[in-house]
Amino acid sequence: MTSPLPSRSAASVLDLAPVVPVVVVADAADAVPLARALVAGGLPAIEVTLRTPAAPAAIREIAGAVPEAVVGAGTVITPEQVAQCRAAGARFLVSPGWTDALLAAMRASGVPFLPGVSTASEVVALLERGVREMKFFPAEAAGGTAYLRSLAGPLPQARFCPTGGIGPDNAAEYLALPNVRCVGGSWMVPGNAVAARDWGRIEELARAASRLTGATGAGGTCR
């Protein structure tokens, strides 16, 4: 799981910022100004989800025009999508779940990847395969902070980026956990702001998100 990342990242996309914006791009023309607003707000790692036909083009545009951004692909569920996203310039990959075939493709891609888990058995299976960094999804529906806290004791080597149901009201609770390095969310890219191309508002929301730390002040600051 190695890839050239900005020098301020130790070795992992999990350590770039406390929040990874989860972005749905309907029009590739919006990708560059959206990414610039997020980076200006202090959130360099940007997950573009493969939920729209415009996603691969959006990744390509950001990779080519916003070098300060670390653009990745989310909702990756097939080996073919791994290849497509890498060709577009994705610098990390995120999946909602995993299979051995998908895991092999992500490992072979040469960039960091976060396979999705929601149970202890899935975490153990990934640790057995040498993977220590994971996406916990859907975070709130799968047990939230209580579940992740219960995993920290028996499985302290696993590090998580929880996503799903996380917003400004509960993000700090996740970031306070010792096994959480950052969280994923979309509250800083509300659909009405993107539709209005209100990049200033998105930058302000991103700046507030970039300042989040753990509720207890311990762990999970992603700095």
mmCIF file of C-alpha atoms in Angstrom:
data_model
loop_
_atom_site.group_PDB
_atom_site.id
_atom_site.type_symbol
_atom_site.label_atom_id
_atom_site.label_comp_id
_atom_site.label_asym_id
_atom_site.label_seq_id
_atom_site.Cartn_x
_atom_site.Cartn_y
_atom_site.Cartn_z
ATOM 1 C CA MET A 1 0.000 0.000 0.000
ATOM 2 C CA THR A 2 2.525 2.590 -1.104
ATOM 3 C CA SER A 3 2.089 5.541 -3.368
ATOM 4 C CA PRO A 4 3.622 8.990 -3.685
ATOM 5 C CA LEU A 5 1.620 11.199 -1.354
ATOM 6 C CA PRO A 6 2.278 14.784 -0.259
ATOM 7 C CA SER A 7 5.184 15.132 2.141
ATOM 8 C CA ARG A 8 2.879 16.137 4.988
ATOM 9 C CA SER A 9 1.405 12.625 4.844
ATOM 10 C CA ALA A 10 3.477 10.143 6.816
ATOM 11 C CA ALA A 11 2.597 7.135 4.678
ATOM 12 C CA SER A 12 -1.167 6.978 4.513
ATOM 13 C CA VAL A 13 -4.130 8.800 3.082
ATOM 14 C CA LEU A 14 -5.706 8.400 6.533
ATOM 15 C CA ASP A 15 -3.275 10.958 7.915
ATOM 16 C CA LEU A 16 -3.855 13.805 5.461
ATOM 17 C CA ALA A 17 -6.779 15.463 7.255
ATOM 18 C CA PRO A 18 -9.444 14.629 9.840
ATOM 19 C CA VAL A 19 -12.122 14.415 7.167
ATOM 20 C CA VAL A 20 -12.147 12.882 3.691
ATOM 21 C CA PRO A 21 -14.881 14.530 1.604
ATOM 22 C CA VAL A 22 -17.072 11.956 -0.130
ATOM 23 C CA VAL A 23 -18.023 13.653 -3.382
ATOM 24 C CA VAL A 24 -20.671 12.835 -5.967
ATOM 25 C CA VAL A 25 -19.964 14.677 -9.229
ATOM 26 C CA ALA A 26 -22.786 14.855 -11.741
ATOM 27 C CA ASP A 27 -20.980 17.202 -14.142
ATOM 28 C CA ALA A 28 -17.249 16.778 -14.714
ATOM 29 C CA ALA A 29 -17.008 20.516 -15.364
ATOM 30 C CA ASP A 30 -17.594 21.062 -11.650
ATOM 31 C CA ALA A 31 -14.774 18.778 -10.558
ATOM 32 C CA VAL A 32 -11.859 21.204 -10.664
ATOM 33 C CA PRO A 33 -13.467 24.194 -8.904
ATOM 34 C CA LEU A 34 -14.968 21.835 -6.326
ATOM 35 C CA ALA A 35 -11.594 20.246 -5.626
ATOM 36 C CA ARG A 36 -9.897 23.631 -5.399
ATOM 37 C CA ALA A 37 -12.463 24.785 -2.842
ATOM 38 C CA LEU A 38 -11.917 21.671 -0.717
ATOM 39 C CA VAL A 39 -8.130 21.971 -0.865
ATOM 40 C CA ALA A 40 -8.305 25.678 -0.017
ATOM 41 C CA GLY A 41 -10.404 24.730 2.991
ATOM 42 C CA GLY A 42 -7.750 22.288 4.200
ATOM 43 C CA LEU A 43 -9.097 18.970 2.927
ATOM 44 C CA PRO A 44 -6.653 17.628 0.326
ATOM 45 C CA ALA A 45 -7.858 14.002 0.207
ATOM 46 C CA ILE A 46 -10.977 13.845 -1.972
ATOM 47 C CA GLU A 47 -12.965 10.670 -2.599
ATOM 48 C CA VAL A 48 -14.921 10.861 -5.853
ATOM 49 C CA THR A 49 -17.542 8.126 -5.763
ATOM 50 C CA LEU A 50 -18.332 6.020 -8.806
ATOM 51 C CA ARG A 51 -22.027 6.759 -8.494
ATOM 52 C CA THR A 52 -22.345 8.845 -11.640
ATOM 53 C CA PRO A 53 -21.139 8.422 -15.219
ATOM 54 C CA ALA A 54 -19.084 11.601 -14.787
ATOM 55 C CA ALA A 55 -16.937 10.171 -11.989
ATOM 56 C CA PRO A 56 -13.969 8.857 -14.035
ATOM 57 C CA ALA A 57 -13.748 12.119 -15.972
ATOM 58 C CA ALA A 58 -13.975 14.078 -12.715
ATOM 59 C CA ILE A 59 -11.066 12.092 -11.269
ATOM 60 C CA ARG A 60 -9.053 12.724 -14.428
ATOM 61 C CA GLU A 61 -9.774 16.470 -14.341
ATOM 62 C CA ILE A 62 -8.815 16.831 -10.684
ATOM 63 C CA ALA A 63 -5.670 14.750 -11.089
ATOM 64 C CA GLY A 64 -4.560 16.884 -14.012
ATOM 65 C CA ALA A 65 -5.508 20.355 -12.812
ATOM 66 C CA VAL A 66 -5.319 20.297 -9.010
ATOM 67 C CA PRO A 67 -1.930 18.849 -8.034
ATOM 68 C CA GLU A 68 -2.448 19.852 -4.392
ATOM 69 C CA ALA A 69 -5.357 17.431 -4.177
ATOM 70 C CA VAL A 70 -4.986 13.731 -3.453
ATOM 71 C CA VAL A 71 -7.893 12.460 -5.492
ATOM 72 C CA GLY A 72 -9.228 8.972 -4.953
ATOM 73 C CA ALA A 73 -12.079 6.806 -6.163
ATOM 74 C CA GLY A 74 -14.863 5.533 -3.950
ATOM 75 C CA THR A 75 -17.586 2.910 -4.333
ATOM 76 C CA VAL A 76 -15.062 0.722 -6.160
ATOM 77 C CA ILE A 77 -16.564 -2.774 -6.337
ATOM 78 C CA THR A 78 -14.911 -4.547 -9.299
ATOM 79 C CA PRO A 79 -11.344 -5.169 -10.513
ATOM 80 C CA GLU A 80 -12.313 -3.457 -13.760
ATOM 81 C CA GLN A 81 -13.172 -0.290 -11.871
ATOM 82 C CA VAL A 82 -9.802 -0.446 -10.125
ATOM 83 C CA ALA A 83 -8.063 -0.379 -13.502
ATOM 84 C CA GLN A 84 -10.342 2.369 -14.823
ATOM 85 C CA CYS A 85 -9.773 4.597 -11.814
ATOM 86 C CA ARG A 86 -6.023 4.140 -11.818
ATOM 87 C CA ALA A 87 -5.949 5.043 -15.508
ATOM 88 C CA ALA A 88 -7.910 8.190 -14.662
ATOM 89 C CA GLY A 89 -5.332 9.181 -12.045
ATOM 90 C CA ALA A 90 -6.861 8.015 -8.763
ATOM 91 C CA ARG A 91 -4.265 8.037 -5.977
ATOM 92 C CA PHE A 92 -6.251 5.913 -3.551
ATOM 93 C CA LEU A 93 -9.192 3.511 -3.716
ATOM 94 C CA VAL A 94 -12.134 2.971 -1.376
ATOM 95 C CA SER A 95 -14.646 0.145 -1.467
ATOM 96 C CA PRO A 96 -17.844 -0.383 0.553
ATOM 97 C CA GLY A 97 -16.894 -4.045 1.019
ATOM 98 C CA TRP A 98 -14.409 -6.518 -0.380
ATOM 99 C CA THR A 99 -13.839 -9.882 -2.012
ATOM 100 C CA ASP A 100 -10.553 -11.658 -2.555
ATOM 101 C CA ALA A 101 -10.629 -10.723 -6.253
ATOM 102 C CA LEU A 102 -11.266 -7.059 -5.520
ATOM 103 C CA LEU A 103 -8.644 -7.025 -2.779
ATOM 104 C CA ALA A 104 -6.064 -8.533 -5.133
ATOM 105 C CA ALA A 105 -6.815 -5.901 -7.772
ATOM 106 C CA MET A 106 -6.561 -3.051 -5.276
ATOM 107 C CA ARG A 107 -3.311 -4.422 -3.880
ATOM 108 C CA ALA A 108 -1.878 -4.731 -7.389
ATOM 109 C CA SER A 109 -2.870 -1.142 -8.219
ATOM 110 C CA GLY A 110 0.119 0.238 -6.323
ATOM 111 C CA VAL A 111 -1.889 2.917 -4.500
ATOM 112 C CA PRO A 112 -3.327 3.009 -0.962
ATOM 113 C CA PHE A 113 -6.724 1.361 -0.600
ATOM 114 C CA LEU A 114 -9.409 1.129 2.055
ATOM 115 C CA PRO A 115 -11.562 -2.002 1.802
ATOM 116 C CA GLY A 116 -14.888 -1.707 3.566
ATOM 117 C CA VAL A 117 -15.802 -3.702 6.673
ATOM 118 C CA SER A 118 -18.731 -3.762 9.064
ATOM 119 C CA THR A 119 -18.024 -6.820 11.257
ATOM 120 C CA ALA A 120 -15.220 -8.130 13.442
ATOM 121 C CA SER A 121 -14.878 -11.202 11.223
ATOM 122 C CA GLU A 122 -14.240 -9.014 8.175
ATOM 123 C CA VAL A 123 -11.618 -7.053 10.089
ATOM 124 C CA VAL A 124 -9.865 -10.263 11.185
ATOM 125 C CA ALA A 125 -9.951 -11.587 7.618
ATOM 126 C CA LEU A 126 -8.264 -8.436 6.315
ATOM 127 C CA LEU A 127 -5.654 -8.446 9.077
ATOM 128 C CA GLU A 128 -4.909 -12.050 8.128
ATOM 129 C CA ARG A 129 -4.265 -10.798 4.588
ATOM 130 C CA GLY A 130 -1.921 -8.069 5.760
ATOM 131 C CA VAL A 131 -4.356 -5.131 5.498
ATOM 132 C CA ARG A 132 -4.495 -2.838 8.530
ATOM 133 C CA GLU A 133 -6.275 0.244 7.142
ATOM 134 C CA MET A 134 -9.985 -0.079 6.421
ATOM 135 C CA LYS A 135 -13.205 1.781 5.806
ATOM 136 C CA PHE A 136 -15.904 1.120 8.423
ATOM 137 C CA PHE A 137 -19.203 1.271 6.542
ATOM 138 C CA PRO A 138 -22.038 2.015 7.024
ATOM 139 C CA ALA A 139 -20.707 3.463 10.257
ATOM 140 C CA GLU A 140 -23.835 4.571 12.094
ATOM 141 C CA ALA A 141 -25.989 1.666 10.894
ATOM 142 C CA ALA A 142 -23.266 -0.874 11.732
ATOM 143 C CA GLY A 143 -22.930 0.156 15.377
ATOM 144 C CA GLY A 144 -21.208 3.520 15.312
ATOM 145 C CA THR A 145 -18.690 4.585 17.918
ATOM 146 C CA ALA A 146 -19.747 1.890 20.383
ATOM 147 C CA TYR A 147 -18.901 -0.857 17.910
ATOM 148 C CA LEU A 148 -15.582 0.661 16.896
ATOM 149 C CA ARG A 149 -14.647 1.169 20.532
ATOM 150 C CA SER A 150 -15.326 -2.514 21.196
ATOM 151 C CA LEU A 151 -12.951 -3.468 18.369
ATOM 152 C CA ALA A 152 -10.060 -1.395 19.717
ATOM 153 C CA GLY A 153 -9.213 -3.814 22.531
ATOM 154 C CA PRO A 154 -8.981 -7.147 20.685
ATOM 155 C CA LEU A 155 -7.915 -5.669 17.322
ATOM 156 C CA PRO A 156 -5.717 -2.644 18.131
ATOM 157 C CA GLN A 157 -3.692 -3.003 14.928
ATOM 158 C CA ALA A 158 -6.661 -2.076 12.713
ATOM 159 C CA ARG A 159 -7.117 1.572 11.729
ATOM 160 C CA PHE A 160 -10.401 2.886 10.381
ATOM 161 C CA CYS A 161 -11.971 5.634 8.333
ATOM 162 C CA PRO A 162 -15.665 5.418 9.289
ATOM 163 C CA THR A 163 -18.156 6.607 6.679
ATOM 164 C CA GLY A 164 -21.925 6.583 6.563
ATOM 165 C CA GLY A 165 -24.181 8.740 8.694
ATOM 166 C CA ILE A 166 -21.334 10.938 9.912
ATOM 167 C CA GLY A 167 -21.697 14.706 10.027
ATOM 168 C CA PRO A 168 -20.476 17.736 11.959
ATOM 169 C CA ASP A 169 -22.542 16.777 15.007
ATOM 170 C CA ASN A 170 -20.944 13.365 15.576
ATOM 171 C CA ALA A 171 -17.615 13.436 13.699
ATOM 172 C CA ALA A 172 -15.643 14.449 16.804
ATOM 173 C CA GLU A 173 -16.967 11.416 18.708
ATOM 174 C CA TYR A 174 -15.485 9.150 16.048
ATOM 175 C CA LEU A 175 -12.217 11.078 15.878
ATOM 176 C CA ALA A 176 -11.743 10.619 19.623
ATOM 177 C CA LEU A 177 -11.464 6.840 19.222
ATOM 178 C CA PRO A 178 -7.918 5.421 19.269
ATOM 179 C CA ASN A 179 -8.525 3.255 16.191
ATOM 180 C CA VAL A 180 -10.043 6.023 14.049
ATOM 181 C CA ARG A 181 -7.658 8.178 12.052
ATOM 182 C CA CYS A 182 -10.172 10.174 10.007
ATOM 183 C CA VAL A 183 -13.805 10.078 8.937
ATOM 184 C CA GLY A 184 -15.542 10.293 5.576
ATOM 185 C CA GLY A 185 -18.540 12.482 4.937
ATOM 186 C CA SER A 186 -20.314 14.720 2.471
ATOM 187 C CA TRP A 187 -21.686 17.509 4.655
ATOM 188 C CA MET A 188 -19.084 19.965 3.362
ATOM 189 C CA VAL A 189 -20.272 19.397 -0.227
ATOM 190 C CA PRO A 190 -24.057 19.838 0.062
ATOM 191 C CA GLY A 191 -25.929 19.222 -3.164
ATOM 192 C CA ASN A 192 -27.501 22.665 -3.279
ATOM 193 C CA ALA A 193 -24.098 24.352 -2.965
ATOM 194 C CA VAL A 194 -22.647 22.223 -5.762
ATOM 195 C CA ALA A 195 -25.688 22.877 -7.966
ATOM 196 C CA ALA A 196 -25.340 26.624 -7.353
ATOM 197 C CA ARG A 197 -21.571 26.397 -7.848
ATOM 198 C CA ASP A 198 -21.147 28.144 -4.525
ATOM 199 C CA TRP A 199 -17.500 27.236 -4.120
ATOM 200 C CA GLY A 200 -17.024 29.827 -1.396
ATOM 201 C CA ARG A 201 -19.560 28.105 0.829
ATOM 202 C CA ILE A 202 -17.924 24.746 0.206
ATOM 203 C CA GLU A 203 -14.525 26.180 1.117
ATOM 204 C CA GLU A 204 -15.934 27.534 4.390
ATOM 205 C CA LEU A 205 -17.529 24.177 5.272
ATOM 206 C CA ALA A 206 -14.288 22.401 4.390
ATOM 207 C CA ARG A 207 -12.276 24.752 6.585
ATOM 208 C CA ALA A 208 -14.530 24.044 9.550
ATOM 209 C CA ALA A 209 -14.234 20.294 8.917
ATOM 210 C CA SER A 210 -10.447 20.491 8.671
ATOM 211 C CA ARG A 211 -10.319 21.842 12.223
ATOM 212 C CA LEU A 212 -12.179 18.925 13.761
ATOM 213 C CA THR A 213 -10.420 16.913 16.438
ATOM 214 C CA GLY A 214 -11.483 14.156 18.797
ATOM 215 C CA ALA A 215 -14.169 15.100 21.317
ATOM 216 C CA THR A 216 -11.895 14.111 24.200
ATOM 217 C CA GLY A 217 -8.798 15.624 22.648
ATOM 218 C CA ALA A 218 -7.174 12.181 22.505
ATOM 219 C CA GLY A 219 -6.355 10.320 19.330
ATOM 220 C CA GLY A 220 -7.932 10.493 15.933
ATOM 221 C CA THR A 221 -6.808 13.988 15.051
ATOM 222 C CA CYS A 222 -5.346 12.850 11.724
ATOM 223 C CA ARG A 223 -2.616 15.432 11.924
#
